[in-house]
Amino acid sequence: MNSRTAPDTAVRTVTATGAGTLTQGDAVDFLRTLPDATARLVVTSPWFTGPFTASSTDPTSPGFAKWLDPFVAEIARVLRPDGSLVLELGCCWAKDAPVRTVQNFSAITGLLAGGDWHLLQEFYWYNPGFLDSDVEWRDRRRERFDDCVSTWFWLARTPDVPVDVKAVRGFQNHLTRTYGNFLVLGDSAADDHGPADASGDPSGERERAHAERFPVALPEYFIRLLTREGELVVDPFAGTGATALAAETTGRAWACNDFSDEATGIAERRIDALRR
């Protein structure tokens, strides 16, 4: 979701458990290290605009879909034939005007037009901290509102994928139907595991992990819905490690990766804290 700079080194291992490995490097290079047809689920949140600046003059941003294509091609290779791809892709505010860009819809449309993917369903995650509109238009002029819902697209190459809806019944609450696609999720127990200072008070680093990631409960929802224990879960844009933590605590195998030194450093410490 945020702009990142790729490191100068190749994909490197940051930490590993008996169930999975966290690496740092380019997402395509990371995916190329994984064997064919081994993952049951890829759940991830790529940078919403890719390496581009959202602009009112380019609201559909076709360059974003082209940027995403190599990642999706590798994901298709890594997934089992009946595996699932769950992508968080959001609309963005243009930088030069109070208007929206829709590169997410353009990218999904492109995938479906190619005939290799099916859109099985969208999920809407209630997230008030998702993507702020510019303070000029939100607070000063009061002409726009904060975003509070993030869209997750559930895709697969076949409509017939393994699904266990009973496994996620406990994730819903009074605001949603029992098996509804509007997700209102709190933190899971795994979110409590993170770096802290010597006094035991949360450090600024933990606050960063809390502010710039989705709660562990979010990837855990899709992991429980779409995988079984022991199956492989992959996240090539893993940020501060929510998917790794979710897979680790649910008994799944996992492989996670991110560009950022800082993000993978936080993820490493969260994973190590979970194991203690």
Short mmCIF file of C-alpha atoms in Angstrom, two decimals:
data_model
loop_
_atom_site.label_atom_id
_atom_site.label_comp_id
_atom_site.label_asym_id
_atom_site.label_seq_id
_atom_site.Cartn_x
_atom_site.Cartn_y
_atom_site.Cartn_z
CA MET A 1 0.00 0.00 0.00
CA ASN A 2 2.84 2.35 0.70
CA SER A 3 5.73 3.38 -1.53
CA ARG A 4 8.72 1.14 -0.98
CA THR A 5 12.22 0.94 -2.34
CA ALA A 6 13.53 -2.47 -3.29
CA PRO A 7 16.77 -3.49 -1.56
CA ASP A 8 19.95 -3.89 -3.58
CA THR A 9 20.36 -7.55 -2.63
CA ALA A 10 18.52 -10.59 -3.94
CA VAL A 11 15.78 -12.32 -1.96
CA ARG A 12 17.19 -13.17 1.47
CA THR A 13 15.81 -15.13 4.40
CA VAL A 14 14.93 -12.95 7.38
CA THR A 15 13.61 -15.60 9.77
CA ALA A 16 12.06 -19.04 9.66
CA THR A 17 9.94 -21.31 11.84
CA GLY A 18 9.02 -24.94 11.48
CA ALA A 19 6.01 -23.84 9.42
CA GLY A 20 7.30 -21.04 7.24
CA THR A 21 9.89 -18.55 6.07
CA LEU A 22 9.95 -14.74 5.95
CA THR A 23 12.10 -13.24 3.20
CA GLN A 24 13.01 -9.79 1.96
CA GLY A 25 13.24 -8.94 -1.71
CA ASP A 26 11.34 -8.17 -4.88
CA ALA A 27 7.93 -9.87 -4.87
CA VAL A 28 8.34 -11.39 -8.34
CA ASP A 29 11.78 -12.75 -7.46
CA PHE A 30 10.34 -14.18 -4.24
CA LEU A 31 7.49 -15.90 -6.06
CA ARG A 32 9.96 -17.40 -8.53
CA THR A 33 11.62 -19.26 -5.64
CA LEU A 34 8.40 -21.19 -4.92
CA PRO A 35 7.56 -24.49 -6.67
CA ASP A 36 4.72 -24.82 -9.16
CA ALA A 37 1.19 -25.59 -7.95
CA THR A 38 2.03 -25.74 -4.23
CA ALA A 39 0.04 -22.91 -2.61
CA ARG A 40 -3.59 -23.30 -1.64
CA LEU A 41 -3.97 -19.55 -0.99
CA VAL A 42 -2.23 -16.30 -1.87
CA VAL A 43 -3.60 -13.48 0.27
CA THR A 44 -1.91 -10.12 -0.09
CA SER A 45 -2.22 -6.34 -0.25
CA PRO A 46 -0.05 -4.85 -3.01
CA TRP A 47 0.81 -1.19 -3.17
CA PHE A 48 -2.52 0.31 -4.31
CA THR A 49 -1.09 2.53 -7.06
CA GLY A 50 2.02 0.60 -7.97
CA PRO A 51 5.02 2.84 -8.72
CA PHE A 52 2.74 5.63 -9.96
CA THR A 53 1.25 8.87 -8.68
CA ALA A 54 -2.53 8.84 -8.74
CA SER A 55 -3.73 11.64 -11.02
CA SER A 56 -7.08 13.05 -12.10
CA THR A 57 -5.84 12.96 -15.70
CA ASP A 58 -5.31 9.18 -15.54
CA PRO A 59 -8.17 7.89 -13.36
CA THR A 60 -8.13 4.31 -14.69
CA SER A 61 -4.33 4.01 -14.42
CA PRO A 62 -3.76 1.20 -16.96
CA GLY A 63 -0.08 1.24 -16.00
CA PHE A 64 -1.05 -0.21 -12.64
CA ALA A 65 -2.51 -3.34 -14.27
CA LYS A 66 0.66 -3.77 -16.33
CA TRP A 67 2.75 -3.41 -13.17
CA LEU A 68 0.59 -6.04 -11.44
CA ASP A 69 0.70 -8.54 -14.35
CA PRO A 70 4.11 -10.15 -13.58
CA PHE A 71 3.09 -10.75 -9.97
CA VAL A 72 -0.21 -12.33 -10.99
CA ALA A 73 1.50 -14.51 -13.59
CA GLU A 74 3.83 -15.92 -10.94
CA ILE A 75 0.94 -16.32 -8.49
CA ALA A 76 -0.96 -18.35 -11.10
CA ARG A 77 2.05 -20.64 -11.45
CA VAL A 78 2.49 -21.07 -7.68
CA LEU A 79 -1.20 -21.70 -6.91
CA ARG A 80 -2.78 -25.13 -7.09
CA PRO A 81 -5.29 -25.36 -9.96
CA ASP A 82 -8.13 -24.93 -7.45
CA GLY A 83 -6.27 -22.45 -5.23
CA SER A 84 -7.50 -18.96 -4.38
CA LEU A 85 -6.03 -15.49 -4.78
CA VAL A 86 -7.36 -12.85 -2.37
CA LEU A 87 -6.23 -9.31 -3.19
CA GLU A 88 -6.81 -6.11 -1.27
CA LEU A 89 -7.00 -3.39 -3.91
CA GLY A 90 -8.44 0.02 -3.21
CA CYS A 91 -9.48 3.09 -5.10
CA CYS A 92 -7.20 6.05 -4.40
CA TRP A 93 -7.52 9.79 -4.20
CA ALA A 94 -5.83 11.70 -7.00
CA LYS A 95 -2.96 13.88 -5.83
CA ASP A 96 -3.98 16.91 -7.88
CA ALA A 97 -7.75 17.10 -7.32
CA PRO A 98 -10.45 15.78 -4.95
CA VAL A 99 -11.43 12.93 -7.28
CA ARG A 100 -11.07 9.18 -7.21
CA THR A 101 -8.97 6.87 -9.34
CA VAL A 102 -10.12 3.33 -10.12
CA GLN A 103 -6.98 1.42 -11.00
CA ASN A 104 -8.22 -1.45 -8.83
CA PHE A 105 -11.30 -2.01 -10.97
CA SER A 106 -9.24 -1.67 -14.15
CA ALA A 107 -6.83 -4.33 -12.92
CA ILE A 108 -9.60 -6.76 -11.96
CA THR A 109 -11.38 -6.14 -15.27
CA GLY A 110 -8.16 -6.94 -17.11
CA LEU A 111 -7.70 -10.20 -15.23
CA LEU A 112 -11.26 -11.30 -15.95
CA ALA A 113 -11.09 -10.25 -19.60
CA GLY A 114 -8.13 -12.55 -20.11
CA GLY A 115 -10.37 -15.52 -19.32
CA ASP A 116 -7.95 -17.18 -16.89
CA TRP A 117 -9.52 -15.90 -13.67
CA HIS A 118 -12.97 -15.83 -12.13
CA LEU A 119 -14.10 -13.27 -9.56
CA LEU A 120 -15.77 -15.44 -6.94
CA GLN A 121 -16.80 -12.61 -4.61
CA GLU A 122 -15.76 -9.27 -3.14
CA PHE A 123 -15.36 -8.73 0.60
CA TYR A 124 -15.72 -5.35 2.24
CA TRP A 125 -13.61 -4.76 5.33
CA TYR A 126 -14.69 -2.01 7.71
CA ASN A 127 -11.46 -0.10 8.30
CA PRO A 128 -11.84 3.55 9.36
CA GLY A 129 -8.10 4.07 9.05
CA PHE A 130 -7.98 2.76 5.49
CA LEU A 131 -7.04 5.70 3.26
CA ASP A 132 -7.52 9.30 4.35
CA SER A 133 -8.76 11.89 1.92
CA ASP A 134 -6.69 15.07 1.76
CA VAL A 135 -7.10 17.24 4.83
CA GLU A 136 -7.89 20.22 2.57
CA TRP A 137 -11.04 18.57 1.24
CA ARG A 138 -11.99 16.61 4.34
CA ASP A 139 -11.38 19.02 7.21
CA ARG A 140 -11.06 22.53 5.81
CA ARG A 141 -13.62 22.55 3.02
CA ARG A 142 -15.68 19.61 4.33
CA GLU A 143 -16.50 18.43 0.82
CA ARG A 144 -15.19 14.84 1.06
CA PHE A 145 -15.22 12.00 3.58
CA ASP A 146 -12.67 9.55 4.93
CA ASP A 147 -12.68 6.12 3.36
CA CYS A 148 -13.78 3.45 5.81
CA VAL A 149 -14.17 0.31 3.67
CA SER A 150 -11.43 -1.60 1.89
CA THR A 151 -12.27 -4.06 -0.91
CA TRP A 152 -10.82 -7.56 -1.06
CA PHE A 153 -11.28 -9.49 -4.31
CA TRP A 154 -11.50 -13.28 -4.12
CA LEU A 155 -10.30 -14.76 -7.42
CA ALA A 156 -9.63 -18.26 -8.69
CA ARG A 157 -9.08 -20.01 -12.01
CA THR A 158 -12.05 -22.29 -11.38
CA PRO A 159 -15.38 -21.58 -9.67
CA ASP A 160 -14.97 -24.86 -7.77
CA VAL A 161 -12.51 -24.17 -4.95
CA PRO A 162 -12.44 -25.71 -1.44
CA VAL A 163 -14.42 -23.50 0.97
CA ASP A 164 -15.32 -24.03 4.63
CA VAL A 165 -17.83 -21.34 5.61
CA LYS A 166 -18.37 -22.88 9.04
CA ALA A 167 -14.73 -22.17 9.89
CA VAL A 168 -15.32 -18.40 9.82
CA ARG A 169 -18.68 -18.16 11.56
CA GLY A 170 -17.10 -16.83 14.74
CA PHE A 171 -15.47 -13.93 12.87
CA GLN A 172 -18.76 -12.14 12.26
CA ASN A 173 -20.75 -9.97 14.67
CA HIS A 174 -24.09 -8.25 15.13
CA LEU A 175 -23.41 -5.81 12.27
CA THR A 176 -23.19 -8.59 9.70
CA ARG A 177 -25.09 -11.63 8.59
CA THR A 178 -23.62 -14.89 9.85
CA TYR A 179 -21.97 -15.59 6.52
CA GLY A 180 -21.98 -12.07 5.10
CA ASN A 181 -19.19 -10.53 3.04
CA PHE A 182 -18.98 -7.34 5.12
CA LEU A 183 -16.12 -7.93 7.57
CA VAL A 184 -15.96 -6.14 10.91
CA LEU A 185 -12.89 -7.58 12.56
CA GLY A 186 -11.07 -6.88 15.79
CA ASP A 187 -7.49 -7.79 16.57
CA SER A 188 -6.66 -11.41 17.20
CA ALA A 189 -4.52 -12.72 20.05
CA ALA A 190 -1.54 -12.80 17.68
CA ASP A 191 -1.69 -9.01 17.37
CA ASP A 192 -0.53 -8.76 20.98
CA HIS A 193 2.83 -10.22 20.01
CA GLY A 194 5.18 -7.46 18.99
CA PRO A 195 8.24 -5.49 20.00
CA ALA A 196 8.13 -3.62 23.29
CA ASP A 197 10.67 -1.59 25.23
CA ALA A 198 12.39 -2.74 28.42
CA SER A 199 9.60 -1.42 30.62
CA GLY A 200 7.03 -3.53 28.80
CA ASP A 201 5.22 -0.52 27.38
CA PRO A 202 4.49 -0.64 23.65
CA SER A 203 7.27 1.00 21.66
CA GLY A 204 6.88 3.33 18.73
CA GLU A 205 7.79 0.35 16.58
CA ARG A 206 4.77 -1.60 17.77
CA GLU A 207 2.59 1.43 17.09
CA ARG A 208 3.96 1.48 13.53
CA ALA A 209 3.10 -2.21 13.15
CA HIS A 210 -0.42 -1.51 14.41
CA ALA A 211 -0.97 1.54 12.20
CA GLU A 212 0.39 0.22 8.90
CA ARG A 213 -1.01 -3.28 8.70
CA PHE A 214 -4.31 -5.05 8.74
CA PRO A 215 -5.10 -7.04 11.89
CA VAL A 216 -4.00 -10.65 11.96
CA ALA A 217 -7.68 -11.60 12.06
CA LEU A 218 -8.07 -10.45 8.44
CA PRO A 219 -5.73 -12.92 6.71
CA GLU A 220 -6.79 -15.47 9.33
CA TYR A 221 -10.37 -15.14 8.08
CA PHE A 222 -9.39 -16.11 4.53
CA ILE A 223 -6.92 -18.75 5.73
CA ARG A 224 -9.65 -20.50 7.73
CA LEU A 225 -12.18 -20.09 4.92
CA LEU A 226 -10.01 -21.36 2.08
CA THR A 227 -7.31 -23.66 3.48
CA ARG A 228 -6.81 -26.62 5.78
CA GLU A 229 -4.08 -27.28 8.32
CA GLY A 230 -0.72 -27.94 6.71
CA GLU A 231 -1.57 -26.30 3.38
CA LEU A 232 0.64 -23.50 2.05
CA VAL A 233 -0.31 -19.81 2.36
CA VAL A 234 1.72 -17.17 0.49
CA ASP A 235 1.97 -13.38 0.84
CA PRO A 236 4.45 -11.60 -1.48
CA PHE A 237 3.63 -8.15 0.00
CA ALA A 238 3.64 -9.17 3.64
CA GLY A 239 4.36 -5.81 5.32
CA THR A 240 4.77 -6.26 9.07
CA GLY A 241 3.83 -9.93 9.02
CA ALA A 242 0.10 -10.31 9.65
CA THR A 243 -0.27 -13.18 7.17
CA ALA A 244 2.73 -15.01 8.60
CA LEU A 245 1.32 -14.69 12.12
CA ALA A 246 -2.13 -15.85 11.00
CA ALA A 247 -0.73 -18.89 9.21
CA GLU A 248 1.60 -19.74 12.07
CA THR A 249 -1.17 -19.66 14.68
CA THR A 250 -3.58 -21.74 12.55
CA GLY A 251 -1.17 -24.54 11.69
CA ARG A 252 -0.65 -23.68 8.04
CA ALA A 253 2.62 -23.70 6.12
CA TRP A 254 3.56 -20.22 4.92
CA ALA A 255 5.94 -18.20 2.78
CA CYS A 256 5.90 -14.41 3.18
CA ASN A 257 8.01 -11.61 1.74
CA ASP A 258 8.30 -7.83 1.62
CA PHE A 259 10.61 -5.21 0.05
CA SER A 260 11.14 -3.13 3.13
CA ASP A 261 13.96 -3.51 5.65
CA GLU A 262 11.86 -1.79 8.28
CA ALA A 263 8.68 -3.80 7.68
CA THR A 264 10.44 -7.17 7.59
CA GLY A 265 12.38 -6.20 10.71
CA ILE A 266 9.14 -5.60 12.57
CA ALA A 267 7.64 -8.79 11.13
CA GLU A 268 10.68 -10.78 12.28
CA ARG A 269 10.33 -9.52 15.84
CA ARG A 270 6.58 -10.17 15.87
CA ILE A 271 7.12 -13.74 14.67
CA ASP A 272 9.91 -14.32 17.20
CA ALA A 273 7.73 -12.90 20.00
CA LEU A 274 4.88 -15.23 19.01
CA ARG A 275 7.19 -18.24 19.38
CA ARG A 276 8.33 -17.26 22.89
#
